[in-house]
PDB file of C-alpha atoms in Angstrom:
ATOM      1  CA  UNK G   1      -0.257-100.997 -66.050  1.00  0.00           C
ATOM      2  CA  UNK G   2      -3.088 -99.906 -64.030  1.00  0.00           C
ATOM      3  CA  UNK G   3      -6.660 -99.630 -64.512  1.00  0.00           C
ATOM      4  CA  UNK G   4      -8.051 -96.430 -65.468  1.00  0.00           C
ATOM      5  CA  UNK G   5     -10.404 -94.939 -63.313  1.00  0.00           C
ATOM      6  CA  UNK G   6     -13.787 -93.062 -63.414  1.00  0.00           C
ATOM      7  CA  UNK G   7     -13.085 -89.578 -62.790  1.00  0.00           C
ATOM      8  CA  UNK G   8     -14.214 -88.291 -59.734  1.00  0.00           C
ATOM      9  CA  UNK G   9     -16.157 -84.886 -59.367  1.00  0.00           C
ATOM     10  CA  UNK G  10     -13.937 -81.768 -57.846  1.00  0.00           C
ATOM     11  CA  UNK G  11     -15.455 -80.682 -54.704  1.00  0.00           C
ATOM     12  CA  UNK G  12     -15.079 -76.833 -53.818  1.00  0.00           C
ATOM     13  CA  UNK G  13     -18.342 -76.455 -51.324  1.00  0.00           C
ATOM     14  CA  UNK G  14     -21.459 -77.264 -50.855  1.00  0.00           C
ATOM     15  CA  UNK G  15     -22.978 -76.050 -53.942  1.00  0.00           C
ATOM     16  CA  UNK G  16     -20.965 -78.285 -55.983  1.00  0.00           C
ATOM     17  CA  UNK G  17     -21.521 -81.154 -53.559  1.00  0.00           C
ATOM     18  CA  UNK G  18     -25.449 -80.523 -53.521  1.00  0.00           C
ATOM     19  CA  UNK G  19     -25.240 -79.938 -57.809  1.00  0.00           C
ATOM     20  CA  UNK G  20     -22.693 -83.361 -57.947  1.00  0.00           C
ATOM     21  CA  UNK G  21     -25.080 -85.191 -55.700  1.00  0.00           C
ATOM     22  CA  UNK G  22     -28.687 -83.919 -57.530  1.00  0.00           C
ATOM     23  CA  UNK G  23     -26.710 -84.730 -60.872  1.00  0.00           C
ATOM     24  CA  UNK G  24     -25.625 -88.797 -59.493  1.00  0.00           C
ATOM     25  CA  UNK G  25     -29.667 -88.835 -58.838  1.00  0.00           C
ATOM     26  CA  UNK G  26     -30.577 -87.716 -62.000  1.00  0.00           C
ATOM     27  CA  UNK G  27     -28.049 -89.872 -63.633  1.00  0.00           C
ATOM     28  CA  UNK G  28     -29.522 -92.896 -61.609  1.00  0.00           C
ATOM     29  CA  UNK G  29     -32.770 -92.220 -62.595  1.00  0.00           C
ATOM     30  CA  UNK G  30     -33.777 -91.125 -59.199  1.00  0.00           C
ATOM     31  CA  UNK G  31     -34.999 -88.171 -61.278  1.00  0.00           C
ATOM     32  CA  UNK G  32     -36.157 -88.978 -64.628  1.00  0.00           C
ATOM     33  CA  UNK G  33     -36.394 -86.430 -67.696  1.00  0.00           C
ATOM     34  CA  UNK G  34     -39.181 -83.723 -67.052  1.00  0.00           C
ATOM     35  CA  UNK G  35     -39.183 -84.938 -63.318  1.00  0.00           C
ATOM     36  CA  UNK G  36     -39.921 -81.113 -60.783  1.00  0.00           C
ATOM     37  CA  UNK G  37     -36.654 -80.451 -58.635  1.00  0.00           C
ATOM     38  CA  UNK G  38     -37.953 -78.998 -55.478  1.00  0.00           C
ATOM     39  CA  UNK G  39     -35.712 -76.606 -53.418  1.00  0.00           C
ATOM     40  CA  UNK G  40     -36.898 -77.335 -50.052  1.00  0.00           C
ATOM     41  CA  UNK G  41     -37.278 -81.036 -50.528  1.00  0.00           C
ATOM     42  CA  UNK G  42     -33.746 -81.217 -52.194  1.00  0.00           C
ATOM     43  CA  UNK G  43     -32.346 -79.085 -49.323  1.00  0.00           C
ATOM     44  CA  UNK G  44     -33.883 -81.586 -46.785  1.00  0.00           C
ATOM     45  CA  UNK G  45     -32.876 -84.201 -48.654  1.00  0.00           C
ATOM     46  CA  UNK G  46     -29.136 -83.392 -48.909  1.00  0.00           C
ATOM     47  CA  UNK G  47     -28.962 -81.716 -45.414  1.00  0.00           C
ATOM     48  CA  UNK G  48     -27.878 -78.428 -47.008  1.00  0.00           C
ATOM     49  CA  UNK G  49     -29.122 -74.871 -46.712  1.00  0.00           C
ATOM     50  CA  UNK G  50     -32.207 -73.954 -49.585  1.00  0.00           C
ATOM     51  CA  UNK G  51     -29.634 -71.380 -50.704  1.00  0.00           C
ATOM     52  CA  UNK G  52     -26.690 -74.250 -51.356  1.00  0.00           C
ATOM     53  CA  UNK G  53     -29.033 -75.947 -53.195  1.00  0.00           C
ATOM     54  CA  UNK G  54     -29.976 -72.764 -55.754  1.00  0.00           C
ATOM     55  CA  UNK G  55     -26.354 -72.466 -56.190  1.00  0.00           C
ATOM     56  CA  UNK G  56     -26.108 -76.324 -57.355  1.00  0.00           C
ATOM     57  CA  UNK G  57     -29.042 -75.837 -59.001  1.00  0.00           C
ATOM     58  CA  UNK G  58     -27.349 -73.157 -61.146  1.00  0.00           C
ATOM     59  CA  UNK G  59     -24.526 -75.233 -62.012  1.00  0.00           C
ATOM     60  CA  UNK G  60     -26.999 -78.114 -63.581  1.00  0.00           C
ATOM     61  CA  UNK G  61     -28.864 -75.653 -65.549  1.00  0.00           C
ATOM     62  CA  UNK G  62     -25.245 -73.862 -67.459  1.00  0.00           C
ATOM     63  CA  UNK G  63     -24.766 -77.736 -67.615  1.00  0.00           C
ATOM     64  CA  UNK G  64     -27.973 -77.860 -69.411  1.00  0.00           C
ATOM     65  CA  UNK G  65     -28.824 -80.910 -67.480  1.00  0.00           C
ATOM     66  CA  UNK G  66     -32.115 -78.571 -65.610  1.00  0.00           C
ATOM     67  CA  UNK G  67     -34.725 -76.042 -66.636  1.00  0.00           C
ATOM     68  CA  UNK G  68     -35.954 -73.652 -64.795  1.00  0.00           C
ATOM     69  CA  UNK G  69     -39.258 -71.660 -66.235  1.00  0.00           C
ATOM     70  CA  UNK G  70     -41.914 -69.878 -64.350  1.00  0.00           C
ATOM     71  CA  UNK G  71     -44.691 -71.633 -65.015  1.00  0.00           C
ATOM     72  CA  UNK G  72     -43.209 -74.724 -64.111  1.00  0.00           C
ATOM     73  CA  UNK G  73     -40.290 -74.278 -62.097  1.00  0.00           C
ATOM     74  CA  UNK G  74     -37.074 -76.458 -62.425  1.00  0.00           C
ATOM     75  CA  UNK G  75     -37.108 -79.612 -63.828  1.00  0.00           C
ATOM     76  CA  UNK G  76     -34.933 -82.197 -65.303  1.00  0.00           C
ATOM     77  CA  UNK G  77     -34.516 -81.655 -69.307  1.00  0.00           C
ATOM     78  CA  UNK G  78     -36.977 -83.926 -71.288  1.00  0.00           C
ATOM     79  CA  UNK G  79     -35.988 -85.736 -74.133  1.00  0.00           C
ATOM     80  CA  UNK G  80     -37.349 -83.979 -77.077  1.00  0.00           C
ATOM     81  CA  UNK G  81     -36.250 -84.762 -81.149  1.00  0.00           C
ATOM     82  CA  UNK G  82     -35.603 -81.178 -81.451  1.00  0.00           C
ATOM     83  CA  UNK G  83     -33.296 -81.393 -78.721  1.00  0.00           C
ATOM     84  CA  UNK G  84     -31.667 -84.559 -78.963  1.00  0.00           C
ATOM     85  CA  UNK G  85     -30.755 -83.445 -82.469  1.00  0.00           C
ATOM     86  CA  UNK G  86     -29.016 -80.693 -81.087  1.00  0.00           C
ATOM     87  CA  UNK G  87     -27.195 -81.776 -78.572  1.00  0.00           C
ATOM     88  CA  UNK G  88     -26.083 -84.727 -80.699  1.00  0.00           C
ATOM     89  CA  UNK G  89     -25.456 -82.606 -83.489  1.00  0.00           C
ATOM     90  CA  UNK G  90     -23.369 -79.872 -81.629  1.00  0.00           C
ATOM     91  CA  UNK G  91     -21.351 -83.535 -80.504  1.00  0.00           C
ATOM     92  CA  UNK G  92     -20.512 -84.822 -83.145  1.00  0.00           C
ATOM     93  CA  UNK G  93     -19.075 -81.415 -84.202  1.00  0.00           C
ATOM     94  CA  UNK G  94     -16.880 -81.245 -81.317  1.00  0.00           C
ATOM     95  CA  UNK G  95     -15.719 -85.047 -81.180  1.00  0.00           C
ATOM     96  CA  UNK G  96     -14.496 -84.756 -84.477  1.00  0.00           C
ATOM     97  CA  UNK G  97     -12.256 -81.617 -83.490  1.00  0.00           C
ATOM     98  CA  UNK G  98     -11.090 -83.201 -80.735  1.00  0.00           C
ATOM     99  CA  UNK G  99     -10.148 -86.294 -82.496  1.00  0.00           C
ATOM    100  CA  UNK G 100      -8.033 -84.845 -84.990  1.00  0.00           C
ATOM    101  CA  UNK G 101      -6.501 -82.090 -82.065  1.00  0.00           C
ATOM    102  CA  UNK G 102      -5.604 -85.446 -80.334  1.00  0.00           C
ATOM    103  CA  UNK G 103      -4.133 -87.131 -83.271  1.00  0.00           C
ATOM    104  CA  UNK G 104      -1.768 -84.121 -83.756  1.00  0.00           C
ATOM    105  CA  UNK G 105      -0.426 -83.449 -80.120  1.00  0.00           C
ATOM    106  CA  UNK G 106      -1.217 -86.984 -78.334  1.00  0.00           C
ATOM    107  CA  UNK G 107       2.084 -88.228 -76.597  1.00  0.00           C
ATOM    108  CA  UNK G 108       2.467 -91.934 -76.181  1.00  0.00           C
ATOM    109  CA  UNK G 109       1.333 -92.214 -72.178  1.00  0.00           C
ATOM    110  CA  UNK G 110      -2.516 -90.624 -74.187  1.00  0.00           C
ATOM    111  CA  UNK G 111      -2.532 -92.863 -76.412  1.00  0.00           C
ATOM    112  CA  UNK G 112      -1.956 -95.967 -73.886  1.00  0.00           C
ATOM    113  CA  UNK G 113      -5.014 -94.217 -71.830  1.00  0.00           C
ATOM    114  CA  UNK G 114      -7.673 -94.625 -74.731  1.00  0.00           C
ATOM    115  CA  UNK G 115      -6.365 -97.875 -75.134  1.00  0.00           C
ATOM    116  CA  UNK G 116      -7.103 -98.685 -71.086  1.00  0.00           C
ATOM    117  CA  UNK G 117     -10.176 -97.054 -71.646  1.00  0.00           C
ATOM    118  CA  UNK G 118     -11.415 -99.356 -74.166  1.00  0.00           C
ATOM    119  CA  UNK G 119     -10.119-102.806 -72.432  1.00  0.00           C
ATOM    120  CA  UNK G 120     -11.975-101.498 -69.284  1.00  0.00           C
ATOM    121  CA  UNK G 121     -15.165-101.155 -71.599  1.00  0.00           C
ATOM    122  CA  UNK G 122     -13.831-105.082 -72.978  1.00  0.00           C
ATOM    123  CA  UNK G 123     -13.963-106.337 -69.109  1.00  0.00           C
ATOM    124  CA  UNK G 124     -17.434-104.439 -67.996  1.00  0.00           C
ATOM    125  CA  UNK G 125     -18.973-105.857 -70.649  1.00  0.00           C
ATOM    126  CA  UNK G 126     -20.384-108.988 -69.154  1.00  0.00           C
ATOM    127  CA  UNK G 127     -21.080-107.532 -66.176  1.00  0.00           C
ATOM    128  CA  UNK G 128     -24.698-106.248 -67.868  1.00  0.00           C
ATOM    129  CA  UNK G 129     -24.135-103.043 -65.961  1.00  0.00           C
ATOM    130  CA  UNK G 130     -25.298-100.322 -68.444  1.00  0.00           C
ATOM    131  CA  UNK G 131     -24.589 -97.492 -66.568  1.00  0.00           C
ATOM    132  CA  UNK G 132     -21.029 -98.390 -65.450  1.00  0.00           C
ATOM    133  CA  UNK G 133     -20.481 -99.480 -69.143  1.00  0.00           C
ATOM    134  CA  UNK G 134     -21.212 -95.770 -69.987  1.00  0.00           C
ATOM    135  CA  UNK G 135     -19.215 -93.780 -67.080  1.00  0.00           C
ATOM    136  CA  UNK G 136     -16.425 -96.056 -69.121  1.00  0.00           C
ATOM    137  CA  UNK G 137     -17.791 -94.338 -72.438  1.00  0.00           C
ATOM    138  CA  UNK G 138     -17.939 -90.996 -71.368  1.00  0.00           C
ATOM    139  CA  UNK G 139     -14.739 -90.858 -69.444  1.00  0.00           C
ATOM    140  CA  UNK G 140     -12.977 -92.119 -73.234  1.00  0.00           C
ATOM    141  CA  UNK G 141     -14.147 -88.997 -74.542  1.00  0.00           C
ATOM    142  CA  UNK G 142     -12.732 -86.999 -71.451  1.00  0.00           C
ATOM    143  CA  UNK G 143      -9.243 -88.972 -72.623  1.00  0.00           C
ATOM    144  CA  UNK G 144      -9.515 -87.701 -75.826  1.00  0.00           C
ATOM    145  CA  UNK G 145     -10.624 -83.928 -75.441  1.00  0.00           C
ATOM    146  CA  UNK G 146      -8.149 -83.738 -72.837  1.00  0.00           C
ATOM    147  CA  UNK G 147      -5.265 -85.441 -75.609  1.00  0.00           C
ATOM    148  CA  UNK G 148      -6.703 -82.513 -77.686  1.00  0.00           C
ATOM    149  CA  UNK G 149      -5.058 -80.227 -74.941  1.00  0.00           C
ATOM    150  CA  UNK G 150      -7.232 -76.966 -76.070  1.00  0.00           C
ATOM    151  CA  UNK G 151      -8.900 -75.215 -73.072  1.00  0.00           C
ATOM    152  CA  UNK G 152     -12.146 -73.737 -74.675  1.00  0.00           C
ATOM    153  CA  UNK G 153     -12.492 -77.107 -76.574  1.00  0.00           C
ATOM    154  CA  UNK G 154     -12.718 -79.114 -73.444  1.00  0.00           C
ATOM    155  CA  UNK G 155     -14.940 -76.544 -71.774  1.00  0.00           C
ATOM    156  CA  UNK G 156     -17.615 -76.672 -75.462  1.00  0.00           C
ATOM    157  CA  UNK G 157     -17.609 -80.312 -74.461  1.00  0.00           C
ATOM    158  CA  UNK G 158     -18.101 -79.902 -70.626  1.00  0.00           C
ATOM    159  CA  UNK G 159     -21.151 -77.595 -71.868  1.00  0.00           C
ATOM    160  CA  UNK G 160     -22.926 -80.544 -73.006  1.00  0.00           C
ATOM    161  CA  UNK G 161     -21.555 -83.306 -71.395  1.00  0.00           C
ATOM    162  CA  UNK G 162     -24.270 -84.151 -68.320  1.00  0.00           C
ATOM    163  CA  UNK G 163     -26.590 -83.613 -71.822  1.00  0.00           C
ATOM    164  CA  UNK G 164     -24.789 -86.491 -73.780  1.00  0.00           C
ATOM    165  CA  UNK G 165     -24.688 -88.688 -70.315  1.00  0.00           C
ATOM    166  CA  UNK G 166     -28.310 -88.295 -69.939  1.00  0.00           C
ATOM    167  CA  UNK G 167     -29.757 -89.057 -72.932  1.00  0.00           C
ATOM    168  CA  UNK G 168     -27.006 -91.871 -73.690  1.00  0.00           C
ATOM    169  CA  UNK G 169     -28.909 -93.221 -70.177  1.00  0.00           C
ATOM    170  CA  UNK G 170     -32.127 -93.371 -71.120  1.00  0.00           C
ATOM    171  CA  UNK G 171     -30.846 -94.664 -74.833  1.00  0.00           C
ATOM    172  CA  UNK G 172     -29.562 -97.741 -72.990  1.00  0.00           C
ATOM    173  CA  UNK G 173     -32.123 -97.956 -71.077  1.00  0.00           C
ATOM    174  CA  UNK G 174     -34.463 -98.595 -73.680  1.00  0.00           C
ATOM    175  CA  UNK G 175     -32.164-101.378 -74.813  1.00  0.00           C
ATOM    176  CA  UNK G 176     -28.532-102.431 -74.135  1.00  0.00           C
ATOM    177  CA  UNK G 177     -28.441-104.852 -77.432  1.00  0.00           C
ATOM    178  CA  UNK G 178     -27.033-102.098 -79.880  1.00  0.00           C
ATOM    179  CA  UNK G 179     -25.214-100.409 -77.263  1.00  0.00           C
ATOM    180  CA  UNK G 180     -23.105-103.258 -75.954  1.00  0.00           C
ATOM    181  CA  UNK G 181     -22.887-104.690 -79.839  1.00  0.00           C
ATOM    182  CA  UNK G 182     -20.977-102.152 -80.769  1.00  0.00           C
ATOM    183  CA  UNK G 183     -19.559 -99.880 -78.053  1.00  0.00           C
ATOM    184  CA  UNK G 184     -16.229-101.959 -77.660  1.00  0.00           C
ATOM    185  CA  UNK G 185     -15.239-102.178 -81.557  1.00  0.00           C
ATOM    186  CA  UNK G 186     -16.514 -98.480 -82.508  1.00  0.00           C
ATOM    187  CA  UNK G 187     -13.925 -97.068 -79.832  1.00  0.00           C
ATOM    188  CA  UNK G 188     -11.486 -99.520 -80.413  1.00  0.00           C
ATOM    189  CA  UNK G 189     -11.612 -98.120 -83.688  1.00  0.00           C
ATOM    190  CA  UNK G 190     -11.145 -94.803 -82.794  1.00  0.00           C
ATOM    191  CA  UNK G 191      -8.520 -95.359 -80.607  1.00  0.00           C
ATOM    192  CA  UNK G 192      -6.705 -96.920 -83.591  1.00  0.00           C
ATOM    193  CA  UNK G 193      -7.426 -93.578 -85.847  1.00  0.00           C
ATOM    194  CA  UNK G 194      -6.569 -91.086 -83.335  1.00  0.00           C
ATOM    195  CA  UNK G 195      -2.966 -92.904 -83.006  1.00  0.00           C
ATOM    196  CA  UNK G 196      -2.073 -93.743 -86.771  1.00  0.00           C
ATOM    197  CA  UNK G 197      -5.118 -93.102 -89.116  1.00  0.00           C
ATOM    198  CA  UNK G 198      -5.945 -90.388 -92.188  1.00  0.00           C
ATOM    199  CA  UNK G 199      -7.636 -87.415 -90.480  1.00  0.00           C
ATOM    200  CA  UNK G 200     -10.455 -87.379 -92.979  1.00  0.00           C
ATOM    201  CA  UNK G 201     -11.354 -90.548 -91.961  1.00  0.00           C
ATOM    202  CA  UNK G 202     -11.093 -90.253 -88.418  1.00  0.00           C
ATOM    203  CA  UNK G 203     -12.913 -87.088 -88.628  1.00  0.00           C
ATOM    204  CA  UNK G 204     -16.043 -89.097 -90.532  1.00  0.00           C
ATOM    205  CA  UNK G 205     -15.422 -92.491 -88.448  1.00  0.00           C
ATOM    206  CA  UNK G 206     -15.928 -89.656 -85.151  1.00  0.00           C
ATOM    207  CA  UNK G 207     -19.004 -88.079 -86.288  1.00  0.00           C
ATOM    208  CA  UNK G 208     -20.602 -91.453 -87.795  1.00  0.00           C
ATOM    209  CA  UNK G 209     -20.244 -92.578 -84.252  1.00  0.00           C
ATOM    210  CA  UNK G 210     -22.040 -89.989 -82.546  1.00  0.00           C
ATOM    211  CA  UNK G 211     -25.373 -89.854 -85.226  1.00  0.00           C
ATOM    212  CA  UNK G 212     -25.409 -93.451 -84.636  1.00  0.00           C
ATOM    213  CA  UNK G 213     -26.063 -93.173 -81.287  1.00  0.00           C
ATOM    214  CA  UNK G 214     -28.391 -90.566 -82.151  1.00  0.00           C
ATOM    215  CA  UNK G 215     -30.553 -92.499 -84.793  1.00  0.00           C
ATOM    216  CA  UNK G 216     -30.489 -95.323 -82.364  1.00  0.00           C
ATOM    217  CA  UNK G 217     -32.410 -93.448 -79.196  1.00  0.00           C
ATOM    218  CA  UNK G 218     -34.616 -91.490 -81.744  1.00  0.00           C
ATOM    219  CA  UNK G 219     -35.912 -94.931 -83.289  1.00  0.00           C
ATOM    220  CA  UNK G 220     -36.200 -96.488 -79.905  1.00  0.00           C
ATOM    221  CA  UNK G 221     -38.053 -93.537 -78.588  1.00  0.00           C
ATOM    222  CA  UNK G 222     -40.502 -93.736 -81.457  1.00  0.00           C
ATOM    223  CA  UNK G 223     -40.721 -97.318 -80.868  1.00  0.00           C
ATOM    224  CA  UNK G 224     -42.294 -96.300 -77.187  1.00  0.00           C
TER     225      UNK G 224
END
């Protein structure tokens, strides 16, 4: 059985090369939270027209990943509490609709995926790569909305996914301890619900999961 793997960004031009490119930056901190996104130093940068680069641009801010305001131009999302309780809010929401739309139409071959998911989170572990240990994270929940098989559910969740990715970044990188404590068992667990669990406890186990991670980036935050 074969390795899952990290799922690779569609390309369909140069917009969504210059937004998947600006977004890999962002992600590796190349741009941190609050950080200005230039137009003509990103189009020099990338070797792409000014207007490429507005089009990319676009797709980052329906991602909500960017901001663009006109006292201040366009700049990478901050992390405030007001919005990290949204986003994580709106989340856990949506992960727990997805886990029990999995649960009911899952086929065996989705099932075995979660569980490849997890044992490739088992083997990164020791690694001490954060980041990859999240891509591994993230691309779980991509298993499981896309188990869920409903369309506008997977597209609610690819609304705030680059959200989720970046502020599940900086929570880790403001300390891997909790992360990599529990990031292993608490899908393992999951996995276990979505396949043969009671919904009402999947659907608590699902949200409990997500305002963890929450709590833990708003206390470390504070902590700064």
């Amino acid at each position: 059985m074969s390795a899952p793997q990290v799922r690779k960004a569609v390309r369909r031009g140069l917009a969504h090369e210059a937004a998947d490119k600006v977004r890999d930056a962002i992600f590796a901190g190349e741009f941190p939270p609050g950080s200005p996104l230039k137009e003509v130093d990103l189009a020099a940068s990338l070797d792409v027209s000014r207007g490429s680069v507005r089009e990319g641009l676009a797709i980052l801010a329906q991602e909500g990943l960017i901001r663009s305001e006109w006292h201040r131009g366009t700049t990478v999302i901050e992390l405030t509490t007001a919005d990290i309780d949204e986003v994580y809010s709106v989340r856990a929401a949506l992960d727990s609709l997805a886990a029990r739309t999995a649960q009911k139409r899952a086929d065996p071959e989705a099932l075995a995926e979660l569980d490849r998911w997890v044992d490739a989170m088992a083997a990164e572990l020791g690694s001490g790569n954060g980041p990859r240990l999240l891509a591994l994270d993230i691309a779980f929940h991509d298993a499981i909305y896309a188990a869920a098989a409903n369309g506008r559910l997977t597209a609610a969740w690819e609304a705030i996914r680059s959200q989720v990715h970046l502020f599940q970044l900086s929570r880790i990188s403001l300390g891997t301890e909790h992360y990599r404590a529990r990031v292993v068992g608490e899908h393992r667990e999951l996995a276990a619900l979505i396949r043969e669990g009671d919904p009402e406890v999947l659907s608590q186990v699902a949200e409990e999961h997500v305002h963890s991670a929450r709590r833990t980036l708003l206390e470390k935050l504070a902590d700064q």
